[in-house]
Coordinates of C-alpha atoms and ligand atoms in Angstrom, one line a residue:
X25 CA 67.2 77.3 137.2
X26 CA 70.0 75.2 137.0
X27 CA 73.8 74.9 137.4
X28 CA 75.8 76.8 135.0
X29 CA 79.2 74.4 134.0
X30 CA 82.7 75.9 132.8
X31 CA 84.9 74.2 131.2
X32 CA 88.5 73.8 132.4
X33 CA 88.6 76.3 135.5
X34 CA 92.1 77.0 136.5
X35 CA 92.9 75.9 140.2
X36 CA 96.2 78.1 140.1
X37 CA 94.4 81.4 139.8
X38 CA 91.8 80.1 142.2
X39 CA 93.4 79.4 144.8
X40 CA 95.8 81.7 147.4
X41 CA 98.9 79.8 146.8
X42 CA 98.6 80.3 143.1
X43 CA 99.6 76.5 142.6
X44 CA 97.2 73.5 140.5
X45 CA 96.4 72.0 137.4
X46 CA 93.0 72.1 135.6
X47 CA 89.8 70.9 137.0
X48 CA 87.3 69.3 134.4
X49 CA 84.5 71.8 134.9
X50 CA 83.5 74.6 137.6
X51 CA 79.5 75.0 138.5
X52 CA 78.0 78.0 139.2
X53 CA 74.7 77.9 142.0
X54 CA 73.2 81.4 141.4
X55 CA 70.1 80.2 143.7
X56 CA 70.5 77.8 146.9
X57 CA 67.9 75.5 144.9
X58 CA 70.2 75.2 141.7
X59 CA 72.0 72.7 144.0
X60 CA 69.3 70.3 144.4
X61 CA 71.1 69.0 140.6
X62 CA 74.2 69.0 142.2
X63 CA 74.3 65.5 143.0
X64 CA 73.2 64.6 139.3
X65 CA 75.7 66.7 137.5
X66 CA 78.2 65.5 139.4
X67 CA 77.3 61.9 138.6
X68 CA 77.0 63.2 135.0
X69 CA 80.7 64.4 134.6
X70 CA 82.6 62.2 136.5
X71 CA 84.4 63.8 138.7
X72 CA 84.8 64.4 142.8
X73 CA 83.3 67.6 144.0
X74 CA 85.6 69.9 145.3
X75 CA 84.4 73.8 147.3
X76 CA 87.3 76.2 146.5
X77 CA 85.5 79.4 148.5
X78 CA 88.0 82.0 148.2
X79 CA 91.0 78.9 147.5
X80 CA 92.4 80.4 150.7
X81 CA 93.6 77.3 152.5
X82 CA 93.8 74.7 149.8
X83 CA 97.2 72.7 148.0
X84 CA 96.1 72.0 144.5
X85 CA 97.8 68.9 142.4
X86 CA 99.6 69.8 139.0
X87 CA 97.6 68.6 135.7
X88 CA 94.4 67.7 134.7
X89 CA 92.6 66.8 137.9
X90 CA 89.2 64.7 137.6
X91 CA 87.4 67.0 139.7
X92 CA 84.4 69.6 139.7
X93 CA 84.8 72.9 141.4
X94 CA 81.6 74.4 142.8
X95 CA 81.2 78.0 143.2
X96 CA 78.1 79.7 145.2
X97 CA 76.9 82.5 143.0
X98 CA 74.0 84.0 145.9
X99 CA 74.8 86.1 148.4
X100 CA 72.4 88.2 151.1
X101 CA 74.1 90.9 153.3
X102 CA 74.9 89.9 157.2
X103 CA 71.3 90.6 158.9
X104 CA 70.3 90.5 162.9
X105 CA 67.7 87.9 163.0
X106 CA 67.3 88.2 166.9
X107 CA 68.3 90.5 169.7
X108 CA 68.8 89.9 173.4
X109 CA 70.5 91.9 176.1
X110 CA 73.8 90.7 176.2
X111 CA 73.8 88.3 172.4
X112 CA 72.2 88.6 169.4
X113 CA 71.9 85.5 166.6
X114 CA 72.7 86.5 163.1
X115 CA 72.9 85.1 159.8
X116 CA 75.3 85.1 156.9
X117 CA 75.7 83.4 153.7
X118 CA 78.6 81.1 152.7
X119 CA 79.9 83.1 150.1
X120 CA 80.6 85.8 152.4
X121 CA 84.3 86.9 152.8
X122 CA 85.2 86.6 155.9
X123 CA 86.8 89.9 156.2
X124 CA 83.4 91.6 154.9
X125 CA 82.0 89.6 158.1
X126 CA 84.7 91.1 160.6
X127 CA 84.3 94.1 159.4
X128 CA 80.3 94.5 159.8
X129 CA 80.7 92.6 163.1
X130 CA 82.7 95.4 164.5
X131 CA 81.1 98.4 163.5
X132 CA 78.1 97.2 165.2
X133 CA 80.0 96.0 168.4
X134 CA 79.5 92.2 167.6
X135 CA 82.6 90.5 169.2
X136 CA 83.6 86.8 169.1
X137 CA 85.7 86.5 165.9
X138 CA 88.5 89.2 166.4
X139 CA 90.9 86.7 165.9
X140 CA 90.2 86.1 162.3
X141 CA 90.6 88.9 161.1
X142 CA 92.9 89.7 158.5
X143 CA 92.4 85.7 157.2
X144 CA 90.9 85.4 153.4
X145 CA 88.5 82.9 153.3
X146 CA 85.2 83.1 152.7
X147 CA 82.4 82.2 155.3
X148 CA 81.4 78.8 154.0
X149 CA 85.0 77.8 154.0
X150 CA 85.8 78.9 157.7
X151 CA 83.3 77.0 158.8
X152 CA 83.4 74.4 156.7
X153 CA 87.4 73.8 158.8
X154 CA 86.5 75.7 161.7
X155 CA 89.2 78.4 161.3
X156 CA 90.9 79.8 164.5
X157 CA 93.1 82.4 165.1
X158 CA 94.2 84.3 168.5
X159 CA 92.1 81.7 170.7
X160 CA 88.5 82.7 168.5
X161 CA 87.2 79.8 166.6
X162 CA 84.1 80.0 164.3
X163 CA 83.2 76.7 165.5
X164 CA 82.1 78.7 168.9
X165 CA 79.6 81.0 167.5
X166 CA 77.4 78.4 165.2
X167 CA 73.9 78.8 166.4
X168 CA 72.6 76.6 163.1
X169 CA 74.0 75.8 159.5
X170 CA 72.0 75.7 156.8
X171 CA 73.7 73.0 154.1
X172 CA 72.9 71.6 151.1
X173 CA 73.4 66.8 151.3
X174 CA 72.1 64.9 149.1
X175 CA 70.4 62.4 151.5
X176 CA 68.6 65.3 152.9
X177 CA 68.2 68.1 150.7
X178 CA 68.6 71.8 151.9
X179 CA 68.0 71.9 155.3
X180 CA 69.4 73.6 158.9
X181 CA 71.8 71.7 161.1
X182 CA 70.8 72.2 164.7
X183 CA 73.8 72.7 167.6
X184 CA 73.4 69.1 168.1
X185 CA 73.7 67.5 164.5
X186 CA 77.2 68.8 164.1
X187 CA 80.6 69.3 165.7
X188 CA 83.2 71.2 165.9
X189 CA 86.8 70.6 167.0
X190 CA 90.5 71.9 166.2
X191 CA 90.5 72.8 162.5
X192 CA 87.6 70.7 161.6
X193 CA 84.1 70.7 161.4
X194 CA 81.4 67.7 161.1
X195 CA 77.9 66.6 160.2
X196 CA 76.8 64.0 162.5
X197 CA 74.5 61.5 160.6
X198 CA 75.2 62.5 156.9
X199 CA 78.0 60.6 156.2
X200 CA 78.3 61.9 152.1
X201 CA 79.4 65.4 151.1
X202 CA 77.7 68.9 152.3
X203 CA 77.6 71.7 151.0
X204 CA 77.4 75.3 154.1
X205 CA 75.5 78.1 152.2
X206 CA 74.4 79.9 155.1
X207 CA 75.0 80.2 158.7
X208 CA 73.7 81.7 161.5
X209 CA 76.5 83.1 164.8
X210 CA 75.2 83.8 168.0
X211 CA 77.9 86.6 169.2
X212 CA 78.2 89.4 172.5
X213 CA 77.7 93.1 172.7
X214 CA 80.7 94.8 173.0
X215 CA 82.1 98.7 172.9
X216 CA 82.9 98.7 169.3
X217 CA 86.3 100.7 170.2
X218 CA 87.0 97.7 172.2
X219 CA 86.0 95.3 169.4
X220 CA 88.5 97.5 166.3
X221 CA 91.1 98.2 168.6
X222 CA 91.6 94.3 169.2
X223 CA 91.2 93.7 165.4
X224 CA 93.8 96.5 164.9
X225 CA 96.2 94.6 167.8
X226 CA 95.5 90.7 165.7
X227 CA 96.3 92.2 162.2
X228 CA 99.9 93.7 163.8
X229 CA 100.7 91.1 165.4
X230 CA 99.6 88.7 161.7
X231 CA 101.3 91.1 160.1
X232 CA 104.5 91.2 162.0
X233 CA 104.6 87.1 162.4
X234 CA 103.1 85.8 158.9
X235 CA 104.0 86.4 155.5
X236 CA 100.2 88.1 155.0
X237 CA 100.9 89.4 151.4
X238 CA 103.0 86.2 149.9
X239 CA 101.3 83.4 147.8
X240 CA 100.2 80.8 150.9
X241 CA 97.4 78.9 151.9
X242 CA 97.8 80.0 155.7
X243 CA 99.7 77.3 158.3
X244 CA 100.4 74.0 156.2
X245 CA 100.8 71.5 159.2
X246 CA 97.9 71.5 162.5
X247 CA 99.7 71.6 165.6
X248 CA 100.6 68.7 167.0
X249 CA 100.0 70.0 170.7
X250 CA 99.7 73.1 172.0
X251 CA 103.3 73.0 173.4
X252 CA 104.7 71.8 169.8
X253 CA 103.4 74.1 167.5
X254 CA 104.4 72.8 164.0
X255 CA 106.0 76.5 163.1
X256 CA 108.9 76.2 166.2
X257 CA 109.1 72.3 165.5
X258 CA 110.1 73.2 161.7
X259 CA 112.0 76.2 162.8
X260 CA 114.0 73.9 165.3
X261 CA 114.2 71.2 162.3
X262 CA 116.0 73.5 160.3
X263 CA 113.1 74.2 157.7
X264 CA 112.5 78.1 157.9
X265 CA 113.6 79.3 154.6
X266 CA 113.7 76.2 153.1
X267 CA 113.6 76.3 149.1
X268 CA 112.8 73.9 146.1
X269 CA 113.1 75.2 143.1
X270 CA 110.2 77.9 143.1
X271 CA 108.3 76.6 146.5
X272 CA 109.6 77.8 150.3
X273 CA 108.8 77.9 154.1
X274 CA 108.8 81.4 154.8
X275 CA 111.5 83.0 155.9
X276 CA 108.8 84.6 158.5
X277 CA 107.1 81.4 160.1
X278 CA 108.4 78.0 158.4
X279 CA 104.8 76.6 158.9
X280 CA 103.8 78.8 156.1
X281 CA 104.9 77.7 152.6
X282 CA 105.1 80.1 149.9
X283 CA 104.8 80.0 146.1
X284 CA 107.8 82.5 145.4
X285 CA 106.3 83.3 141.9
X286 CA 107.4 79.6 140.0
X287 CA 106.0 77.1 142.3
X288 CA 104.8 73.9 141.3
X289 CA 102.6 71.7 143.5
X290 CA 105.3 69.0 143.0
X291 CA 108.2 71.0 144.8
X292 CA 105.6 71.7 147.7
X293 CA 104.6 68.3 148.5
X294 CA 108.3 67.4 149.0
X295 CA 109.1 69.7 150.5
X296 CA 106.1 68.9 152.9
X297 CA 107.5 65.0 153.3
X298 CA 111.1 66.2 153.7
X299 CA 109.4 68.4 156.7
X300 CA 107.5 65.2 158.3
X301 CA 110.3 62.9 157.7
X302 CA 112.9 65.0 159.7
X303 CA 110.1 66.4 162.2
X304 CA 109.5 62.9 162.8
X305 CA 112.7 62.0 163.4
X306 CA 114.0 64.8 165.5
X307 CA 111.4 64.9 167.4
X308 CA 108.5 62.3 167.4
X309 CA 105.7 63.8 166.1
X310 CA 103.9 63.3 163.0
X311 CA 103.2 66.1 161.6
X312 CA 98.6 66.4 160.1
X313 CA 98.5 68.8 157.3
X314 CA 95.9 71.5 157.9
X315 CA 95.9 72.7 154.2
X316 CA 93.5 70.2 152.1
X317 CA 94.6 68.6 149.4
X318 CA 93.2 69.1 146.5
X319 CA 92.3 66.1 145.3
X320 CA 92.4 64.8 148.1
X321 CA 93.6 61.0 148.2
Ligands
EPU407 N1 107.6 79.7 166.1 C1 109.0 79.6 165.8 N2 109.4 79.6 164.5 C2 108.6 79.9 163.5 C3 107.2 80.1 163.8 C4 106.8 80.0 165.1 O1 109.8 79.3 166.7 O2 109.1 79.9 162.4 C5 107.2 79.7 167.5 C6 106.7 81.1 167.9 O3 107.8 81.9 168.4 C7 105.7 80.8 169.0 C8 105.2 79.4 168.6 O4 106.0 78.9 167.6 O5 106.4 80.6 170.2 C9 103.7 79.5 168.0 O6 103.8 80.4 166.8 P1 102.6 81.4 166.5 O7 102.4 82.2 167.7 O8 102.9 82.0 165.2 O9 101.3 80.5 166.4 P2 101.1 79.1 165.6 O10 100.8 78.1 166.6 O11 102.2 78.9 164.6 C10 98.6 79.4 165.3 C11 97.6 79.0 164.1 C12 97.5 80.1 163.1 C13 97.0 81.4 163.8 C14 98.0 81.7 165.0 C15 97.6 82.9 165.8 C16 97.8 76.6 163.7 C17 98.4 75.5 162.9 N3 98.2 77.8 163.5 O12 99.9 79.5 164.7 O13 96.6 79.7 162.2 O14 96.9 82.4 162.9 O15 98.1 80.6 165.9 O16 96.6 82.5 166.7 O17 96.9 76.3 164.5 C18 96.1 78.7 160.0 O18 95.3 78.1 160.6 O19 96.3 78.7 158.8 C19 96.9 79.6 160.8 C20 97.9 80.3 160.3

């Protein structure tokens, strides 16, 4: 088999923040070998590969954008690969959502990614920026990844050929794209009470502090330390609630921005450098973005 191409895919209804332009084509992997031609048909169209997942934490560009989105058509359910007393090891694909993950994980009494629940992404993607939420990371359950480069082929990442730090996630020697479809966590027993009752406390308390069920693409900006987070700096800076023309920072946490129904990416990336500019300048720091940029420069 081979990739499937579509012409044209629409970034704004691909992605959570319901903002982007066109993209020139979207392939479709329905096997983990179908992207052994990956590197070919990309050459072959012209364009910069770009992984949506579930679109969940990415800032499209307005227009036609000279890129090709890649969507991972195979999927096997979650499956216990080994036990021990305490841990067991796991695997999951990439196109997993995470919350289909959460949910499995706690109604065997899995526990280690609590925190996450309630965010949208898929798998691939979580790892992929080692998503965090309520001090549980992703990054501190890998066991191995299994990815797709086009120096190597298909092939499984060991603990040591990759790392993990805030928000990010890194192949050691393959210095060209990757491509997660498959991971495997290593995660603790726990009472499975235990395990839904603390997703139950994470969702409140998302739910209470995050505008969960607006257009976003979760926290814009990374925190620039732990004592500054870029939600209280923007806050301070006078940026909660902030509009341009059909783009704001929630009224809820101003490191969110929302897509109020009218949005165009152009109103959200000024609306991002009015935020560094006067962040800067009131206090100091410069603030990373944490959503990609899609394309990025
Ligand atoms: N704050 C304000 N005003 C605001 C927002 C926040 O003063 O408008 C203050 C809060 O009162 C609190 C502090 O800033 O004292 C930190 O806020 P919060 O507890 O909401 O956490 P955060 O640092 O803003 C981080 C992650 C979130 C994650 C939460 C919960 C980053 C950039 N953000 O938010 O992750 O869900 O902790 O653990 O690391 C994401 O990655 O997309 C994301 C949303």
């Amino acid at each position: 088999m081979t990739l499937k191409a579509y012409p044209g895919p629409s970034l704004s209804s691909r992605t959570t923040l319901r903002l982007g332009g066109k993209a020139m084509a979207e392939l479709v992997a329905e096997q983990e070998s179908d992207l052994e031609h990956l590197p070919d048909r990309i050459l072959r169209l012209g364009g910069k590969l770009q992984i949506l997942g579930r679109g969940s934490n990415i800032l499209a560009k307005d227009g036609e954008l000279p890129i090709v989105l890649l969507k991972l058509g195979f999927k096997e359910e979650p499956k216990v690969l080994f036990e021990e007393e305490k841990s067991i090891v796991m695997h999951v694909s990439a196109a997993t959502p995470l919350p289909r993950l959460i949910y499995w994980l706690g109604k065997r009494g899995f526990t280690g990614l609590e925190g996450l629940s309630g965010i949208p992404g898929q798998v691939g993607g979580a790892v992929a920026m080692n998503a965090g939420s309520f001090g549980d990371e992703i990054g501190d359950t890998l066991h191995r990844v299994r990815i797709f480069s086009p120096e190597k082929g298909i092939h499984w990442l060991t603990g040591d050929e990759f790392s993990t730090g805030y928000r990010s996630f890194r192949v050691n020697a393959e210095p060209g794209f990757f491509v997660v479809t498959k991971v495997e966590l290593k995660l603790q027993r726990a009472r499975q009470e235990i395990i839904q009752e603390k997703m139950r406390l994470h969702m409140a308390r998302k739910k209470a502090s995050q505008p969960v069920s607006s257009w976003s693409a979760g926290c814009v900006f990374k925190n620039p330390q732990a004592d500054a987070p870029a939600g209280m700096l923007l806050d301070k800076a006078g940026f909660k609630g902030k509009q341009l023309g059909g783009m704001a920072f929630s009224e809820m946490h101003a490191n969110f921005l929302v897509n109020t129904g009218a949005g165009a990416s152009a109103e959200a990336f000024e609306l991002i450098a009015m935020a560094q500019e006067k962040v800067q300048k009131q206090f100091g720091y410069n603030l990373e973005m944490e959503v990609k940029v899609c394309p990025c420069n």
